[in-house]
CSV table of C-alpha atoms in Angstrom, one decimal:
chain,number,residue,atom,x,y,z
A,1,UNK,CA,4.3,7.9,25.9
A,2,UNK,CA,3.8,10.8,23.6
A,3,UNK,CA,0.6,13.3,24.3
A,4,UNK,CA,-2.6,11.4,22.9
A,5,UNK,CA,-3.6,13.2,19.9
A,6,UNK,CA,-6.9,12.7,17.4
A,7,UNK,CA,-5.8,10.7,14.2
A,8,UNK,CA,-7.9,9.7,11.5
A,9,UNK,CA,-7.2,7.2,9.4
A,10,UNK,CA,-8.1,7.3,6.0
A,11,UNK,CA,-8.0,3.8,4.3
A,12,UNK,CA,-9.1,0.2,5.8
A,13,UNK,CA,-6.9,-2.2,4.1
A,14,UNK,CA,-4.2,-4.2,5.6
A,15,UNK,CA,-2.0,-0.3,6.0
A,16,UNK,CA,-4.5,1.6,7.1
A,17,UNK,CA,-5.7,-1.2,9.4
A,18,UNK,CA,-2.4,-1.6,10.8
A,19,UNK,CA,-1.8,1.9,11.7
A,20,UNK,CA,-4.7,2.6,13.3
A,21,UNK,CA,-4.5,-0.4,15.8
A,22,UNK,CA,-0.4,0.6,16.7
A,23,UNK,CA,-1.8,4.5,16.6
A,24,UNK,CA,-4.4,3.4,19.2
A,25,UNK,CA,-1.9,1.0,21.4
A,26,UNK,CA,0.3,4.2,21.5
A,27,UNK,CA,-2.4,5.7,23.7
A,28,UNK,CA,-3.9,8.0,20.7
A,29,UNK,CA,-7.6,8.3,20.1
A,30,UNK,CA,-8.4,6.7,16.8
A,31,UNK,CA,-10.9,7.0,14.0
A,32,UNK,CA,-10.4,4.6,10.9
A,33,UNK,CA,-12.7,5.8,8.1
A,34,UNK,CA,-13.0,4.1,4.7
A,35,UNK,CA,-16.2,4.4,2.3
A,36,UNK,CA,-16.7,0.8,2.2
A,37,UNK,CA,-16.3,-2.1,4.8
A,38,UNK,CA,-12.8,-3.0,5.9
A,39,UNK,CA,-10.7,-4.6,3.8
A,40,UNK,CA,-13.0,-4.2,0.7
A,41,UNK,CA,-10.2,-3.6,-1.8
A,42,UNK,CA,-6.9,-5.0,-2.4
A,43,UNK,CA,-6.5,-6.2,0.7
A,44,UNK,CA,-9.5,-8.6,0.5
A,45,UNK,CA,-8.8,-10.2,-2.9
A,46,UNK,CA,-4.9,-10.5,-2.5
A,47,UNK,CA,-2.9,-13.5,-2.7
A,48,UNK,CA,-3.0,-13.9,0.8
A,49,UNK,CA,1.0,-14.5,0.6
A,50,UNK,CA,3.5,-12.9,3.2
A,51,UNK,CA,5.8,-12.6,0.7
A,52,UNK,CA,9.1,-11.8,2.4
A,53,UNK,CA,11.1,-12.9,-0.8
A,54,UNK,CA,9.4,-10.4,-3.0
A,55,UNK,CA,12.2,-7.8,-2.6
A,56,UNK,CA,13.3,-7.7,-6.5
A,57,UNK,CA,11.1,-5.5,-8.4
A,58,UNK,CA,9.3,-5.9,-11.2
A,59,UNK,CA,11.5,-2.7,-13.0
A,60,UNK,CA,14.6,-4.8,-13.6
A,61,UNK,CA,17.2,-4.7,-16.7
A,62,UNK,CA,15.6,-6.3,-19.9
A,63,UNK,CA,12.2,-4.8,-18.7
A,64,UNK,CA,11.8,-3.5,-22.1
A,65,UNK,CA,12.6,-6.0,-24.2
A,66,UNK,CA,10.5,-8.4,-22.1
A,67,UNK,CA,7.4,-6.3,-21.8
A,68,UNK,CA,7.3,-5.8,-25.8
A,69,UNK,CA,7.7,-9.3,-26.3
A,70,UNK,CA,5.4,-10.1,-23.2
A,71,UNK,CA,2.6,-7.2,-25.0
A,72,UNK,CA,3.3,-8.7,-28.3
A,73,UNK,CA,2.2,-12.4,-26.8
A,74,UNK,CA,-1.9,-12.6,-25.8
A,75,UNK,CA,-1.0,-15.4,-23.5
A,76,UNK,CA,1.5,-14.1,-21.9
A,77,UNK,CA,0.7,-12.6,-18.0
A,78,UNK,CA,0.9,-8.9,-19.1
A,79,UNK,CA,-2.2,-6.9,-20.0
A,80,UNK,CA,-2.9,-3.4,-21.5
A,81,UNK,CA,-5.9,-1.6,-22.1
A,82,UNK,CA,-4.8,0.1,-24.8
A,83,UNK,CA,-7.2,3.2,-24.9
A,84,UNK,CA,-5.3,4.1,-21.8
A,85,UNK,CA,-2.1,3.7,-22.8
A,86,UNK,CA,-1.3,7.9,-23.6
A,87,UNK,CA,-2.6,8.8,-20.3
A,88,UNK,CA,-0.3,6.1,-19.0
A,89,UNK,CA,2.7,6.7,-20.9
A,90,UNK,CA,4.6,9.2,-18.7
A,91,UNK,CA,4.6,7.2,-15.6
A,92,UNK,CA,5.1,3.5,-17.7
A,93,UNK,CA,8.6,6.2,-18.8
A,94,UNK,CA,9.2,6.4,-15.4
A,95,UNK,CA,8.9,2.9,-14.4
A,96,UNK,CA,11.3,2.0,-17.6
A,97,UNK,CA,13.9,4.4,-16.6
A,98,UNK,CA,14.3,2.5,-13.3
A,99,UNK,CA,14.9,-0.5,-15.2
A,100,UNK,CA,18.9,-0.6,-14.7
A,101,UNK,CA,20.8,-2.6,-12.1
A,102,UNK,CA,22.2,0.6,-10.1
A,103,UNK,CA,18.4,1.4,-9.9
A,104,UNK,CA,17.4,-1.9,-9.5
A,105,UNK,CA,20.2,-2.5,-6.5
A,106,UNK,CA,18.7,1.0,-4.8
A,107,UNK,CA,15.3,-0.6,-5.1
A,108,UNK,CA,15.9,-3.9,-3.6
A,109,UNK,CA,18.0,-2.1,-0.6
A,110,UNK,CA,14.4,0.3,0.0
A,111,UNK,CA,12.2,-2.7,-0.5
A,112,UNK,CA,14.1,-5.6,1.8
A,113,UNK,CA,13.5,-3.9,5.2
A,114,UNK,CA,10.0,-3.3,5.2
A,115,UNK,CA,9.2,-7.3,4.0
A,116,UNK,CA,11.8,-9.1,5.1
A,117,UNK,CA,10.2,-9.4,9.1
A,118,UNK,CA,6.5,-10.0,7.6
A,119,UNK,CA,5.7,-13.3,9.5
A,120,UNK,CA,6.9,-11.7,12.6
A,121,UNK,CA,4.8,-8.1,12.2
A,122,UNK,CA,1.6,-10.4,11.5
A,123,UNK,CA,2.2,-12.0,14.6
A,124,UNK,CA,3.2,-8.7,16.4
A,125,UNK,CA,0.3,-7.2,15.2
A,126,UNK,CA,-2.4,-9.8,16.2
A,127,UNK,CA,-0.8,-11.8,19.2
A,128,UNK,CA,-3.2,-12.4,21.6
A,129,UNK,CA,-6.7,-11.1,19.4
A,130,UNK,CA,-9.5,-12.8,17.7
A,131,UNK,CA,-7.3,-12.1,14.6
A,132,UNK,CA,-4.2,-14.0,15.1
A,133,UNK,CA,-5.9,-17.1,13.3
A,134,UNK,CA,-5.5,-16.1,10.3
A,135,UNK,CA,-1.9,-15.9,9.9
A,136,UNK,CA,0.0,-19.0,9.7
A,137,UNK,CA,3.6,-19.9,8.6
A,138,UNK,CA,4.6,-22.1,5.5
A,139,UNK,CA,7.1,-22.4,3.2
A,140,UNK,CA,6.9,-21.1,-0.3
A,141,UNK,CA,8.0,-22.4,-3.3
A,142,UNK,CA,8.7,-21.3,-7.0
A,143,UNK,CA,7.3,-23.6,-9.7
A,144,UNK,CA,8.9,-24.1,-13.0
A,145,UNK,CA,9.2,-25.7,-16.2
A,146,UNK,CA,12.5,-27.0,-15.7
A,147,UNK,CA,15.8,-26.8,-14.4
A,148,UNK,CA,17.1,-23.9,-17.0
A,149,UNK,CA,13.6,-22.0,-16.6
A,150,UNK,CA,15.4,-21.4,-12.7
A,151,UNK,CA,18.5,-21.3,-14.2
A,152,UNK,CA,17.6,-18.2,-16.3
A,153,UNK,CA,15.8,-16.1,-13.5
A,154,UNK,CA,19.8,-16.0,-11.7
A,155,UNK,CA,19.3,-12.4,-11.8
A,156,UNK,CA,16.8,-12.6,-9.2
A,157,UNK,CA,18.2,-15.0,-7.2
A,158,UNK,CA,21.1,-13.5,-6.4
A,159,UNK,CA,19.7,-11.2,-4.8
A,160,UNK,CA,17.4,-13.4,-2.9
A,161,UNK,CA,20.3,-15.1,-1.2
A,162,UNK,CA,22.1,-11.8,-0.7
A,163,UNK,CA,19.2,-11.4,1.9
A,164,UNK,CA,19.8,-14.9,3.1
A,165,UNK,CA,16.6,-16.5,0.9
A,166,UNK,CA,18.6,-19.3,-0.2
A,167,UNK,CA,16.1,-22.0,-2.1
A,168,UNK,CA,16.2,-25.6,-2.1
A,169,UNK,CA,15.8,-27.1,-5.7
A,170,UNK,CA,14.0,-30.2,-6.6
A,171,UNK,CA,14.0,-31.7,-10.0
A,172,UNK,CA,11.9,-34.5,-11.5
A,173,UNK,CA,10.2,-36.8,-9.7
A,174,UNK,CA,11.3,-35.1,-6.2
A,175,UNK,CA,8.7,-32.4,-7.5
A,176,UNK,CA,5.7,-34.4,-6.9
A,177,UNK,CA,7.1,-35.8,-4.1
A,178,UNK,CA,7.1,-32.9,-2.6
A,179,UNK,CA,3.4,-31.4,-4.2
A,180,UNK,CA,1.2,-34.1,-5.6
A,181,UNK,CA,-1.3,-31.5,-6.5
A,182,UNK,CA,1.7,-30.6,-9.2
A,183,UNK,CA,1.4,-32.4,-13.1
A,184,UNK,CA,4.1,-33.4,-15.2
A,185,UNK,CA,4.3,-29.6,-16.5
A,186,UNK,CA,6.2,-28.7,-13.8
A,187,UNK,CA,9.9,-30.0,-13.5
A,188,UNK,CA,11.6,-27.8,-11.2
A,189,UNK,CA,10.6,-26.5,-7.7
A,190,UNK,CA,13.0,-23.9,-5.7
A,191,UNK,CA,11.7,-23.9,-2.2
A,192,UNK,CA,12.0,-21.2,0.6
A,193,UNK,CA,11.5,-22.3,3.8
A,194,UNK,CA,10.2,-20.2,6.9
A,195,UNK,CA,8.1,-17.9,5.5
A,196,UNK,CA,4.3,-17.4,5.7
A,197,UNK,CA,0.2,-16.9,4.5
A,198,UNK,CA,-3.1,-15.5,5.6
A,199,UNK,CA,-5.7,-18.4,5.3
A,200,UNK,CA,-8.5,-15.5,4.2
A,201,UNK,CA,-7.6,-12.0,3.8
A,202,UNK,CA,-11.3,-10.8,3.8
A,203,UNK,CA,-12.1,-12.3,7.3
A,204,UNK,CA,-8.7,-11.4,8.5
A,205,UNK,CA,-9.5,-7.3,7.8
A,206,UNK,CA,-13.2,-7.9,9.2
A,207,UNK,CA,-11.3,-9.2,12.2
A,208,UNK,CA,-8.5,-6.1,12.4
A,209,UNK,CA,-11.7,-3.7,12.0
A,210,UNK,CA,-12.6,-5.5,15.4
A,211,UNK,CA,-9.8,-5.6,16.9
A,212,UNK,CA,-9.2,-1.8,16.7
A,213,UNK,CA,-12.7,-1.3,17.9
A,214,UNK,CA,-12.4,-3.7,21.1
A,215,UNK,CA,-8.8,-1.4,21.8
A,216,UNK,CA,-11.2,1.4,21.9
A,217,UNK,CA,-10.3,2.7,18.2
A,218,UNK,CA,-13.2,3.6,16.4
A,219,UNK,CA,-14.3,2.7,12.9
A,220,UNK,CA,-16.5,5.1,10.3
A,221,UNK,CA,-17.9,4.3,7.1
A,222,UNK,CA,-17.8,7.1,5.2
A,223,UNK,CA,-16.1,9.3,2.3
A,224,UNK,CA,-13.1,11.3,2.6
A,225,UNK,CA,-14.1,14.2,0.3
A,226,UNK,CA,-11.5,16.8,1.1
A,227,UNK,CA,-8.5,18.1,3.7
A,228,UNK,CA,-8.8,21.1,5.8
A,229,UNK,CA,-5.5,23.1,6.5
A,230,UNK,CA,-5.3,26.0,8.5
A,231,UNK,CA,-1.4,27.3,8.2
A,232,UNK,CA,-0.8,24.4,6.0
A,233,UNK,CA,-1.7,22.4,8.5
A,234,UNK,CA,-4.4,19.9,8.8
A,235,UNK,CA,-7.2,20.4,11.0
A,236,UNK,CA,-9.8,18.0,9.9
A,237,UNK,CA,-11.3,16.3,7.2
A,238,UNK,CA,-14.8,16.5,4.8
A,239,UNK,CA,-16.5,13.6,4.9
A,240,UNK,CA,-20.3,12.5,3.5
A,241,UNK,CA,-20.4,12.2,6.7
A,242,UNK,CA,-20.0,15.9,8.0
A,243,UNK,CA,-16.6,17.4,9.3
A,244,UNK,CA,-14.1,15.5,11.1
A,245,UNK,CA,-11.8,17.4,13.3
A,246,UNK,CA,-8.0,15.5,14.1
A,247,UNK,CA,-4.4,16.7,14.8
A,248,UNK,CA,-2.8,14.1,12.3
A,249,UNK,CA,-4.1,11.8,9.5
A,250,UNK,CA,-2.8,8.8,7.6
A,251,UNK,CA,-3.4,8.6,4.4
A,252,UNK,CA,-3.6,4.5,3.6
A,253,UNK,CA,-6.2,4.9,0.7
A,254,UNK,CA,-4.4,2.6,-1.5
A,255,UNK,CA,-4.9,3.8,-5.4
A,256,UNK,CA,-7.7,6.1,-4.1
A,257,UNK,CA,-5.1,8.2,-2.1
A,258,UNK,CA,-3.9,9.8,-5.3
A,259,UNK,CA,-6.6,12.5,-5.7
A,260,UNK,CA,-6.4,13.3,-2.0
A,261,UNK,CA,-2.5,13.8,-2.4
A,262,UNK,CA,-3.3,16.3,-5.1
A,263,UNK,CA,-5.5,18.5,-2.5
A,264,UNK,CA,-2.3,18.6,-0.6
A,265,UNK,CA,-0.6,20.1,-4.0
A,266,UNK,CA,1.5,16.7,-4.3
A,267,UNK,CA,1.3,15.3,-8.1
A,268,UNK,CA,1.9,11.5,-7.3
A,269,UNK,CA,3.3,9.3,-10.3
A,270,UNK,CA,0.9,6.5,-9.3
A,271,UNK,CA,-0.8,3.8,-11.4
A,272,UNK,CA,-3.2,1.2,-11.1
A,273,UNK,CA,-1.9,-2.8,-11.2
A,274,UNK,CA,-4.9,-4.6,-12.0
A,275,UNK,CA,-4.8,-7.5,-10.0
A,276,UNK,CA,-6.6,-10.5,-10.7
A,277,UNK,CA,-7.8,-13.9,-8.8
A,278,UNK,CA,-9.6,-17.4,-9.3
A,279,UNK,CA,-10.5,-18.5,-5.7
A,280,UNK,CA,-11.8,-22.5,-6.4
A,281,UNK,CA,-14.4,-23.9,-3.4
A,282,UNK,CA,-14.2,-27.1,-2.3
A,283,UNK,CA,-11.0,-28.1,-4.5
A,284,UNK,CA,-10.1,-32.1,-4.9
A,285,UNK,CA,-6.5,-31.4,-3.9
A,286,UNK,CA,-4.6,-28.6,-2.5
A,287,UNK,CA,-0.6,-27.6,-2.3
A,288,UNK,CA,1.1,-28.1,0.8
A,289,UNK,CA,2.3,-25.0,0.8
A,290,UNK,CA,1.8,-21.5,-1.2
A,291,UNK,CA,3.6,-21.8,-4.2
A,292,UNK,CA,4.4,-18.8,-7.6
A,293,UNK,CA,3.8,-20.5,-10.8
A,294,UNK,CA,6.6,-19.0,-12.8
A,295,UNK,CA,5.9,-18.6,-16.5
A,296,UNK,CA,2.4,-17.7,-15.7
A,297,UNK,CA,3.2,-15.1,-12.8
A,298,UNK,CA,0.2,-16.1,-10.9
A,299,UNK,CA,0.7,-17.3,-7.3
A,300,UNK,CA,-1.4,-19.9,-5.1
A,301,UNK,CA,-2.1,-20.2,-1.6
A,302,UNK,CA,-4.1,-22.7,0.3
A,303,UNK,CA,-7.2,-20.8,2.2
A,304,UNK,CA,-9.3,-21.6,4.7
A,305,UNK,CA,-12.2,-21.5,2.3
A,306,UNK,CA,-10.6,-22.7,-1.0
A,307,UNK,CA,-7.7,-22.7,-3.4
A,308,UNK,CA,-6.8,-18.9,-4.5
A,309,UNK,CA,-5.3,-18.3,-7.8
A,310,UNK,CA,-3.9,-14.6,-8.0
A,311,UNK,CA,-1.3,-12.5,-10.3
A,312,UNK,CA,-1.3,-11.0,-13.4
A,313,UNK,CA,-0.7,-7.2,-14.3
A,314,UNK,CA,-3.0,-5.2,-16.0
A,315,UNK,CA,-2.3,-1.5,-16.9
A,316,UNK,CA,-5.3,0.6,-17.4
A,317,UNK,CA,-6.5,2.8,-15.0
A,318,UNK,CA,-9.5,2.5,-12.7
A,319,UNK,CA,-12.6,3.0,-14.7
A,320,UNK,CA,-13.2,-0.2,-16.6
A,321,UNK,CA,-14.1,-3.3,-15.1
A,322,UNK,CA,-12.2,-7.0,-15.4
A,323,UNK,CA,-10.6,-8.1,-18.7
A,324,UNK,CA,-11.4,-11.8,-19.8
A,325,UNK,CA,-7.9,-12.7,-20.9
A,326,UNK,CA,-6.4,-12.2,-17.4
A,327,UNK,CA,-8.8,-14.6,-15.6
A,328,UNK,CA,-8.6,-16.6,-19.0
A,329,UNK,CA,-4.2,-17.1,-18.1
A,330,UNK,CA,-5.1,-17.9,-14.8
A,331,UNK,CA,-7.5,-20.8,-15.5
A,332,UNK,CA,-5.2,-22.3,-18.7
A,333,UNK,CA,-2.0,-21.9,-15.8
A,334,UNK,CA,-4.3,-24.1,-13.0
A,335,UNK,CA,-5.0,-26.4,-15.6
A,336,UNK,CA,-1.9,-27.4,-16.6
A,337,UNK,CA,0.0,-26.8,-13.5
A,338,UNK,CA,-3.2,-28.8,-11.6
A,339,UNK,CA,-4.3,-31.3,-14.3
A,340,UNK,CA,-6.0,-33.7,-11.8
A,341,UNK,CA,-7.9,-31.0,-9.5
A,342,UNK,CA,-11.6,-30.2,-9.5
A,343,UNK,CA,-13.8,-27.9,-7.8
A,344,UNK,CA,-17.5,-27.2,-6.9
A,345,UNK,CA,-17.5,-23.9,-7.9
A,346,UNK,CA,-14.7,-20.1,-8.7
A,347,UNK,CA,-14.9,-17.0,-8.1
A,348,UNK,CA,-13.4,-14.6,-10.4
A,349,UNK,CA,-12.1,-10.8,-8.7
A,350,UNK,CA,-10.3,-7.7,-10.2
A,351,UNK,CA,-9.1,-5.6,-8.1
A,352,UNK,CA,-6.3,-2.2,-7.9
A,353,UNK,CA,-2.5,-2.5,-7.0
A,354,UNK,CA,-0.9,1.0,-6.0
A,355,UNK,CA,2.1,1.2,-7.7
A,356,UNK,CA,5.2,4.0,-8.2
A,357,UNK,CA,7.7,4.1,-10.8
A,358,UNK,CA,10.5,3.7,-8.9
A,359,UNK,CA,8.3,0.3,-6.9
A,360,UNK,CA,8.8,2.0,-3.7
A,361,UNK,CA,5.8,3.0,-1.4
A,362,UNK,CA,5.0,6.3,0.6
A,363,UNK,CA,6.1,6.4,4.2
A,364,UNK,CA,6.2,9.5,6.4
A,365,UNK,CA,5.3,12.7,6.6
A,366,UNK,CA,4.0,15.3,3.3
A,367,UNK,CA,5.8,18.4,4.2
A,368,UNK,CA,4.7,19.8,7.4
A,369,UNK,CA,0.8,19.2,6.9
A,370,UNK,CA,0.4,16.5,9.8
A,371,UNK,CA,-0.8,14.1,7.2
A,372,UNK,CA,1.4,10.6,6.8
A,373,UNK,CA,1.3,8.9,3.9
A,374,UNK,CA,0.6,4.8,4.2
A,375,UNK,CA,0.3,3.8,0.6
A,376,UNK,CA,1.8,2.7,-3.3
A,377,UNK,CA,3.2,-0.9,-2.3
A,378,UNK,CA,2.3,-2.4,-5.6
A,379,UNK,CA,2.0,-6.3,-4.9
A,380,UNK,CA,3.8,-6.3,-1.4
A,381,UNK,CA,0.6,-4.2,0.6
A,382,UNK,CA,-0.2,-6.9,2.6
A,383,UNK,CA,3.3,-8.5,3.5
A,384,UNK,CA,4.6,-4.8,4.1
A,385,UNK,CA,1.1,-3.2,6.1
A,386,UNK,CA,1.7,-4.2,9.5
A,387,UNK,CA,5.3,-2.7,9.3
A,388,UNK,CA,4.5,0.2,7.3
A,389,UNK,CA,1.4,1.2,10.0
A,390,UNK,CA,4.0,0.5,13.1
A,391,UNK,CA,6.5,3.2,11.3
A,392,UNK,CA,3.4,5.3,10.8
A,393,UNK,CA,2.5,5.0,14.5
A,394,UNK,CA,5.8,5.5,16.0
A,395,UNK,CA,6.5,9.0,13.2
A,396,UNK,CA,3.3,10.2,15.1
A,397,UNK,CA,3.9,9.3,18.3
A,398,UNK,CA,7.9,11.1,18.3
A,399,UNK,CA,9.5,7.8,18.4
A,400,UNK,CA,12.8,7.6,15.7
A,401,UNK,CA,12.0,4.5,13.9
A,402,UNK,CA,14.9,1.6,13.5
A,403,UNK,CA,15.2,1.7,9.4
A,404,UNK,CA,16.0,4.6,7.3
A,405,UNK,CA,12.8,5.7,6.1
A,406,UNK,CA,14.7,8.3,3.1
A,407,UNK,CA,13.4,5.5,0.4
A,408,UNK,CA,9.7,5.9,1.2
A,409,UNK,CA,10.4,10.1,1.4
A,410,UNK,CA,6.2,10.7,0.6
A,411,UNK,CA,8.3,14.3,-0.8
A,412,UNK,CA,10.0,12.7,-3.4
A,413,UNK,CA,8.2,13.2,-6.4
């Protein structure tokens, strides 16, 4: 084992979360410290989906042409709040200028390894704690109009089964067969098997905060307000809560890790997905297993505590609060997907995806300050956070992970 040294950890969704328990199980003493309860962001309202096939981004060829016609279309599953748009512009460049298949290979290639084992890192990660009921496995299935709706995602799909996700395809009536909760709107459904879900992200972070504290971690509410560095290195942090003296820190603050990278004199290219959910209590019916409704880009998962409805991108910043036409998609998409469902009662959440240009996250060391970044994984945080924090752990504790980590460079912008 490496010498124990004193690591905060700046961020309590699934990332931080995750590091700090495989910081504190190298033998490292542990402070996670977020300025609200665990899990309170993106990692609570989530789609609860260990999406292992999510390795194509969203940056593809034809991005432009199908975001104008997608901004152009008020019911279509792209949003933008257009008084931000100039302040967005040069990192929406960036993210265009990815959008070409050499790019587009290179990003599937940097993506793949740190989802592809996300069943397994869930289980890794809670085996044996009060935690490890929340993760379960399933199979997941894409739902679509019809036959040539599939047909014409086959840019996708090919690289889905170049990483071995090879779907099964029902047509017709075998739809139903398969998911009764599904109407007549849906004629097509391309199944993965083996893959998994959390049955409620909120309780499963409450439970992670717990588990790190009954390891001997310890958890601190409080706000990160600056970085000490002495030699251009850290030395501690400057909380609300007073000074907080550590040899490392991770930095797993989701979107709110961009100011703090700027202290550091980094300039991160990172924007805000607004992410959106309908979570339906007490639902009539309920999928067998998680499912993506297709045109509508949402995805659903079967809770412990309801039916959650989540997807949708919004660009536009961090200061506003939820849009009505993104929660408006949602609710059309369950009602015609789900036309005989009913529910008691819905709650409606927006919350913030970190997200890069180039749809890679931040992984490693910045320079030589002792701080690792844990943070921009768009829509993959919680299927990539257990990995992500054991990469973190073992970069701290001296150990040569097993995956090229030159994707995630937390340099390269």
């Amino acid at each position: 084992m490496s010498t124990p040294q004193k690591i905060i950890v700046i961020g309590a969704g699934i990332c931080g979360l995750s590091s700090a328990i495989w910081l504190r199980r190298a033998g490292h003493e542990v402070t996670l410290v977020d300025k609200d309860a665990p899990g309170a962001g993106a990692s609570f309202g989530n789609a609860g989906l260990l999406a292992q096939w999510a390795i194509v981004p969203v940056n593809t060829p034809g991005l432009i042409g199908t975001g104008l016609k997608y901004i152009l279309n008020p019911r279509s599953p792209l949003f933008v709040q257009w008084s931000y748009f100039p302040r967005l512009l040069p990192w929406l460049m960036k993210f265009a200028a990815n959008a070409n298949d050499s790019d587009t290979r290179r990003m599937v290639a940097g993506i793949a390894p740190i989802v592809g084992d996300s069943l397994d890192q869930h289980i890794a990660l809670t085996r044996g704690t009060r935690a490890a009921k929340w993760v379960t496995a399933s199979d997941f299935s894409y739902a679509y109009e019809s036959r040539k709706a599939f047909d014409a995602d086959a840019y996708a799909w090919a690289f889905k089964r170049d990483a071995g996700y090879v779907p099964e395809v029902l047509t017709d009536g075998a739809v139903q067969e398969a998911e009764p909760i599904l109407g007549p709107a849906i004629q097509c459904l391309a199944t993965l098997k083996s893959h998994g879900h959390i049955l409620n992200p909120g309780a499963y972070m409450a439970d992670l905060a717990l588990v790190l504290q009954e390891e001997g971690g310890t958890y601190q509410q409080a706000e990160v307000q600056d970085i000490t560095l002495e030699n251009g290195r850290i030395t501690g942090l400057e909380t609300s809560r007073g000074t907080m003296p550590c040899d490392h820190a991770v930095l797993a603050a989701g979107i709110w890790s961009k100011p703090l990278m700027q202290k550091l004199g980094l300039k991160v290219p990172l924007e805000a997905e607004r992410g959106y959910h309908l979570h339906f209590t007490a639902p009539s019916q309920m999928p067998n297993n998680p499912m993506m409704i297709a045109r509508d880009k949402f995805a659903v998962n079967p809770m412990a505590h309801g039916l959650r409805c989540a997807g949708t991108v919004e660009l536009g910043g961090i200061t506003k609060g939820p849009s009505r036409a993104p929660l408006d998609l949602i609710r059309r998409g369950v009602a015609r997907v789900f036309p005989e469902m009913r529910h008691e009662g819905v709650e409606e959440w927006m919350g913030f995806r970190p997200s890069t240009p180039d749809s890679l996250p931040l992984i490693g060391e910045i320079g030589q300050t002792g701080v690792h970044a844990a943070f921009g994984h768009q829509h993959v945080g919680l299927t990539a956070g257990p990995k992500t924090g054991r990469l973190v752990a073992d970069l701290i504790s001296g150990k040569r992970p097993n995956i090229d980590l030159a994707p995630y460079d937390a340099n390269r912008f």
